[in-house]
XYZ file of C-alpha atoms in Angstrom:
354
model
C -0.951 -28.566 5.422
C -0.424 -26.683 2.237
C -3.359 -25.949 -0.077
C -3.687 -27.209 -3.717
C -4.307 -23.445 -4.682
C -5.495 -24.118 -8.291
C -7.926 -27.041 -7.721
C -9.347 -24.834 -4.309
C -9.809 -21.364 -6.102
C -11.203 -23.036 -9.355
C -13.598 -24.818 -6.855
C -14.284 -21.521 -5.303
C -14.685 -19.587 -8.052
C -17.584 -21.718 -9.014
C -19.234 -21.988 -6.027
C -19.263 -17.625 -5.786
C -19.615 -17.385 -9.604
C -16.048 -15.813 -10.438
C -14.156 -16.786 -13.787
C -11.471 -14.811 -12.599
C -9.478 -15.677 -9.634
C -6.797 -18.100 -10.917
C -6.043 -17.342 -14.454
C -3.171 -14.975 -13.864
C -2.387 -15.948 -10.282
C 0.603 -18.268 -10.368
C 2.372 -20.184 -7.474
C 5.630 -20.793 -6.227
C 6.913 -23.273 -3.975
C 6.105 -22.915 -0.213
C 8.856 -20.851 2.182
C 10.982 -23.100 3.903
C 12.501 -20.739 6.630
C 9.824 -18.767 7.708
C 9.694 -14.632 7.912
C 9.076 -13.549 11.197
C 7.444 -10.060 11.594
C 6.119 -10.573 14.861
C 6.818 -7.394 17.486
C 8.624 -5.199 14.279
C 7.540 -1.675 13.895
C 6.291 -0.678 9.941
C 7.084 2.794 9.444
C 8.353 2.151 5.986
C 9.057 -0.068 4.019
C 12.435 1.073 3.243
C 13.162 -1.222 6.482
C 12.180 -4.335 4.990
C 13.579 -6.958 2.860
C 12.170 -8.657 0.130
C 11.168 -11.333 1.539
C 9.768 -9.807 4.346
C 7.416 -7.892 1.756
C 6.616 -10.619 -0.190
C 5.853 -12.495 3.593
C 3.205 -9.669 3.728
C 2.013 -9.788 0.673
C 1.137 -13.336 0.654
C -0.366 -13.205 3.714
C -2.761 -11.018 2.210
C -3.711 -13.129 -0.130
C -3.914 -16.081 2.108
C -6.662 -14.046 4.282
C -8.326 -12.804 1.937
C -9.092 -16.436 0.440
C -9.911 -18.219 3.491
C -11.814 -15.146 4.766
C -13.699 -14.112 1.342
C -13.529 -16.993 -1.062
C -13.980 -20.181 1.572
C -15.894 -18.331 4.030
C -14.057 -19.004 7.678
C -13.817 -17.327 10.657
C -10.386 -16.405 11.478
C -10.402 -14.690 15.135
C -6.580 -14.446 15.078
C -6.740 -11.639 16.832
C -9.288 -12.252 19.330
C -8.467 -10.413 22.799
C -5.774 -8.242 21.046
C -6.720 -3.995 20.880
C -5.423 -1.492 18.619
C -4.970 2.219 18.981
C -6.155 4.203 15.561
C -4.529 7.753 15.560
C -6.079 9.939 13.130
C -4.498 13.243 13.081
C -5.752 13.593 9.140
C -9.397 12.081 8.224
C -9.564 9.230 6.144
C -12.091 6.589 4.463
C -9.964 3.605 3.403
C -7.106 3.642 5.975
C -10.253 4.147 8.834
C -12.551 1.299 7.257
C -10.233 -1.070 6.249
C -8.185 -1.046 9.457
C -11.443 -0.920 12.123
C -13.300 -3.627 10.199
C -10.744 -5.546 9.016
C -9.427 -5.937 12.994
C -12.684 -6.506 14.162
C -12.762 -9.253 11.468
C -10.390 -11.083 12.931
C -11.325 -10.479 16.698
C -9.572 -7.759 17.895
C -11.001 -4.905 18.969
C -10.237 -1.159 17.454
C -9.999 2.354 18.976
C -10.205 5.340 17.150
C -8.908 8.479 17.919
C -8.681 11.684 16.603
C -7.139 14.798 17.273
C -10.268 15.765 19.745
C -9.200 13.088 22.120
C -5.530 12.540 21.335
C -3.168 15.639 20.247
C -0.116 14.461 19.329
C 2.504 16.162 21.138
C 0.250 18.755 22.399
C -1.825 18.307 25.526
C 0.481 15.182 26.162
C 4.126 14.605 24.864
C 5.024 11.588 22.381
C 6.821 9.641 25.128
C 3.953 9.397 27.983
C 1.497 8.713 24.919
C 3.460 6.065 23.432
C 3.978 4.758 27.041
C 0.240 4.523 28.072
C -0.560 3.372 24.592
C 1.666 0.501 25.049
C 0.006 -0.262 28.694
C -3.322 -0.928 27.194
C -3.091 -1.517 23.399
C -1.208 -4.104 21.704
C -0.773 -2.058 18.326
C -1.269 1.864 17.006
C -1.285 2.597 14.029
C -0.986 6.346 13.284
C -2.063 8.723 10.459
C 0.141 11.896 11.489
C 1.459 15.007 9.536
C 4.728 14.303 10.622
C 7.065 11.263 10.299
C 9.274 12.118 13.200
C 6.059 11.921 15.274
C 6.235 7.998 14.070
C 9.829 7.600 14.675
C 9.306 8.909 18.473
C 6.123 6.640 19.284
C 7.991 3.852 17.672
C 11.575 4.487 20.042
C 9.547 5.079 23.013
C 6.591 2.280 22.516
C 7.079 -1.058 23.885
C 4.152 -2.284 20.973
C 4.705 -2.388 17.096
C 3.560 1.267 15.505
C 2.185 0.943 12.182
C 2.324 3.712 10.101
C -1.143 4.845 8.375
C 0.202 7.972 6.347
C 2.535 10.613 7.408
C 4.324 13.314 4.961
C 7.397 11.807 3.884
C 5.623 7.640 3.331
C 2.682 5.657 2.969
C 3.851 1.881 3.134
C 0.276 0.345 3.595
C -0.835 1.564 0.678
C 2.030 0.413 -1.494
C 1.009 -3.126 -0.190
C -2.627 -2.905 -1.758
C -1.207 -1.380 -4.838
C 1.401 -4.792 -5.128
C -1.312 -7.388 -4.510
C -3.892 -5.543 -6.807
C -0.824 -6.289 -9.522
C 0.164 -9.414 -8.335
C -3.435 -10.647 -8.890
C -3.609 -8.688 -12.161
C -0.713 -9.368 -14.094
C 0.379 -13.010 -12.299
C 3.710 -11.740 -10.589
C 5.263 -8.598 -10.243
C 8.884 -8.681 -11.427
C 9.696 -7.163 -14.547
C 6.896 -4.709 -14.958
C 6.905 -1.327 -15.258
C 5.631 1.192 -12.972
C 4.816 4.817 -14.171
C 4.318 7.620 -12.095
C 2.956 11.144 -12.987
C 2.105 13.609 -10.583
C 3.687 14.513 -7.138
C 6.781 13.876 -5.227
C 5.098 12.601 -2.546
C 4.518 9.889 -0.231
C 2.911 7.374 -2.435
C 5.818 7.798 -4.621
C 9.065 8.084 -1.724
C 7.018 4.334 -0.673
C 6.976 2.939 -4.218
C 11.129 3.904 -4.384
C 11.741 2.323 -1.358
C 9.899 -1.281 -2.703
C 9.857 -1.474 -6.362
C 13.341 -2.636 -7.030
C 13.023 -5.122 -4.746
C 10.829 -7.146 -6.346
C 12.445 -6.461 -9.784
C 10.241 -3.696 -11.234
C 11.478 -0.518 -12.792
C 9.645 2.861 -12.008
C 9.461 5.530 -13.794
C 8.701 8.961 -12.626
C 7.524 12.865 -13.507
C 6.903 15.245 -11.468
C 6.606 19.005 -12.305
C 9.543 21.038 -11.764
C 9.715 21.763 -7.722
C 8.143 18.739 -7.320
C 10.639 16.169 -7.058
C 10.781 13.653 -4.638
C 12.945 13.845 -1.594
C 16.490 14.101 -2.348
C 18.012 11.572 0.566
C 14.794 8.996 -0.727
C 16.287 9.317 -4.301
C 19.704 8.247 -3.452
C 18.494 5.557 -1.341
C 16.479 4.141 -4.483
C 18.794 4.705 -6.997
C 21.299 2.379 -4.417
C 18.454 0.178 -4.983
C 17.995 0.148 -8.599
C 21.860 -0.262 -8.673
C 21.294 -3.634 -6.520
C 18.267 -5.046 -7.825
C 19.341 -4.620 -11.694
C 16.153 -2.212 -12.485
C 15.500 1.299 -13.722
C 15.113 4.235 -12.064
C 14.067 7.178 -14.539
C 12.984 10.526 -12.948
C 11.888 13.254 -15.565
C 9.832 16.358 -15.487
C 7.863 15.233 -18.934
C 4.651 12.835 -18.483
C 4.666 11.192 -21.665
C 8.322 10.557 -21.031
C 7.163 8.231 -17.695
C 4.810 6.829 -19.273
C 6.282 5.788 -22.182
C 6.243 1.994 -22.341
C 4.821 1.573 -18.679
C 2.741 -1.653 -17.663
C 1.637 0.266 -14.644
C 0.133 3.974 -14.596
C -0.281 5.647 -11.596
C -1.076 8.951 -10.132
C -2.472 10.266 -6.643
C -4.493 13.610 -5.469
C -1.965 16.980 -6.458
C -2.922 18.700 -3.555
C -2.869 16.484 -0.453
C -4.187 17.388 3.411
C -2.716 20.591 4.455
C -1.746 21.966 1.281
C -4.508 23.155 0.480
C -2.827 27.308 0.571
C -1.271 26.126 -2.366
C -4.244 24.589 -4.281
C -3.951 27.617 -7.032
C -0.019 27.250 -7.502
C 0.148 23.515 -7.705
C -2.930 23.275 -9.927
C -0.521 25.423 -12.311
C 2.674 23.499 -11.864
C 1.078 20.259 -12.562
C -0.932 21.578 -16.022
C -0.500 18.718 -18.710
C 0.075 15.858 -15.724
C -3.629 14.973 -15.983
C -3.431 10.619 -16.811
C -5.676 10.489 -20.342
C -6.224 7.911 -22.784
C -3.390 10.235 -24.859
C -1.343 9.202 -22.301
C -2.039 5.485 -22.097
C -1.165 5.612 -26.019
C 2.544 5.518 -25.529
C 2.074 2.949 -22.518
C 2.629 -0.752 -22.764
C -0.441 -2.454 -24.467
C -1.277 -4.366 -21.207
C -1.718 -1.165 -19.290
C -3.494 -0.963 -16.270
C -4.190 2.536 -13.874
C -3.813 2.916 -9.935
C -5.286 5.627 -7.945
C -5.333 5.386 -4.037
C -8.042 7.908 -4.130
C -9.722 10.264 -3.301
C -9.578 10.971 -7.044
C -10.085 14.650 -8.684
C -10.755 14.607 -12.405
C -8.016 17.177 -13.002
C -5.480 13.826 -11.932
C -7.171 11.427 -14.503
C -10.251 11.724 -16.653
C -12.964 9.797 -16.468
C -12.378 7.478 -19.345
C -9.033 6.260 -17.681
C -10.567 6.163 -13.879
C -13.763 4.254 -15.406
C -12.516 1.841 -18.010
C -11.749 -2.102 -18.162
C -8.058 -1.127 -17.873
C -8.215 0.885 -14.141
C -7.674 -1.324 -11.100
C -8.895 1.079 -8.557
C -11.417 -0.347 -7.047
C -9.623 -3.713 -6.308
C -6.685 -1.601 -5.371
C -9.225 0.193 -2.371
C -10.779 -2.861 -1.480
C -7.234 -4.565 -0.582
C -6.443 -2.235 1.492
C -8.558 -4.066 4.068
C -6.870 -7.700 3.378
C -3.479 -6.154 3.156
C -3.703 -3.901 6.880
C -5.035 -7.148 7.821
C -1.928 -9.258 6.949
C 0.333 -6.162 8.319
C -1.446 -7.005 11.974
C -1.385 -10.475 12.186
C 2.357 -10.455 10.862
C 3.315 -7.794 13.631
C 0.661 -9.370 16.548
C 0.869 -13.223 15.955
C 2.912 -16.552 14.581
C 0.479 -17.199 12.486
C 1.737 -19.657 8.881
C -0.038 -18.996 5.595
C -1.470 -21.918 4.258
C -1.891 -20.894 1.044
C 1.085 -21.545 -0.935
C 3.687 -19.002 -1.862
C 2.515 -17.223 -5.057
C 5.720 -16.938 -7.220
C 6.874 -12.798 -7.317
């Protein structure tokens, strides 16, 4: 049975003591044909649909109201294990997958490069085949994204990716629920990106258009993002009606953007470079200058860890930055990914309208 959502969360919101929970959340109608992500592997999110993202993303937010606003136990993954791969250390990807499985029943185990080495003391086939023998998921933070795309061909058990160099699809799905609860729905807004050619941004490109938002990106010269990736979006962009702007001057990105966003300039094992890329990216620090040329309902993302040389602390601290929400839905989104992937379970929230 479907939920009245606005008479529940109003009711909920007074019970906890929160004023803010409905007033930009609007609602669709309920899905008649029903996504089905069960078994799928999510290396990125390149290899999903729309509505297969959307699936995800209100699955999130179904969890994360009848777990955190009502107060239920959900043990939809009770008997279920998961394999946590952690060739790069971590804080949110670690906490918010180990507690938020354990939240719903299942039991997590991590490993790191001391007791699994990718490749090394074992190859990716016999490790993907013993890891499908006794887990029923892994999900993998690895330096390489062919290392996904073997466990994945040789696993018989959905691999989830956790970061690798070329995406980072799990965080792209707290980033799009932290906006969908902000701003209502997502389509139409504008994203702007200013740092790195990176992962966080190759994830955003291969999502954005989909749901009807145009992105805007700088990056310093050398810095672009991958070449195949940008083809790919602007195919995208030429499907979804949207604009895809990539330019080498900040202000440029940011220039009418709903959305700013920026991540760390010098990520796990670049750290050789730390002089030469603090260099390249001079003037790409996100300021209040900045956010003066933005849209007037501008809001900042920052998937953190955060340096002060990537945004200044009156942009990462004020009303207008979402970061914190954006961590913290990490868990409820990495949540939604597993029970999608591991179960049949139906939302019973209703749709909220994209």
């Amino acid at each position: 049975m479907l939920f009245n959502l606005r008479i529940l969360l109003n009711n909920a919101a007074l019970r906890n003591g929160y004023s803010f929970v409905v007033r930009n959340f609007r609602c669709g109608q309920p899905l008649q044909n029903k996504v089905q992500l069960k078994g799928r592997d999510l290396l990125t999110l390149k290899n999903f649909t729309e509505e297969e993202i959307k699936y995800m993303l209100w699955l999130s937010a179904d969890l994360k109201f009848r777990i955190k606003q009502k107060g239920e136990y959900l043990p939809l993954l009770q008997g279920k294990s998961l394999g946590m791969i952690f060739e790069k250390r971590s804080t949110r990807t670690r906490l918010s997958t180990e507690t938020g499985f354990a939240l719903l029943g299942g039991h997590p185990c991590f490993l790191t490069t001391q007791d699994i080495h990718l490749g090394v003391n074992e190859s990716l086939t016999d490790t993907a085949r013993v890891l499908s023998s006794m887990t029923d998921a892994v999900l993998a933070r690895v330096y390489k994204q062919s290392d996904l795309d073997t466990l994945a061909k040789e696993a018989s058990i959905p691999i989830i990716n956790g970061l690798s160099d070329l995406y980072h699809p799990i965080q792209i799905l707290a980033d799009y629920l932290t906006l969908q609860e902000h701003y209502g729905s997502l389509k139409g807004l504008t994203l702007s990106w200013i740092g790195d050619g990176n992962n966080i941004l190759h994830s955003i490109m291969m999502s954005a258009a989909k749901f009807g938002m145009h992105l805007q990106a700088a990056t310093p010269k050398g810095y672009e993002p991958d070449p195949s990736v940008t083809k790919l979006a602007e195919q995208y962009a030429k499907e979804n009606g949207t604009k895809l702007s990539l330019t080498n001057d900040p202000l440029e990105a940011a220039r009418g953007g709903n959305v700013l966003i920026t991540d760390t300039w010098i990520s796990m094992g670049q750290e050789e470079e730390k002089k030469k890329r603090l260099q390249a990216f001079q003037g790409y620090q996100v300021t209040m200058k900045t956010a003066k040329v933005a849209a007037s309902d501008w809001t900042f993302l920052h998937c953190l860890p955060r340096k002060p040389e990537e945004v200044d602390d009156e942009v990462f601290y004020s009303p207008r930055s979402l970061v914190f929400p954006e961590a913290e839905n990490r868990k409820w989104t990495i949540m939604a990914v597993m029970v999608s992937l591991l179960t049949d379970y139906s939302p019973q929230l209703q749709k909220p309208k994209f």
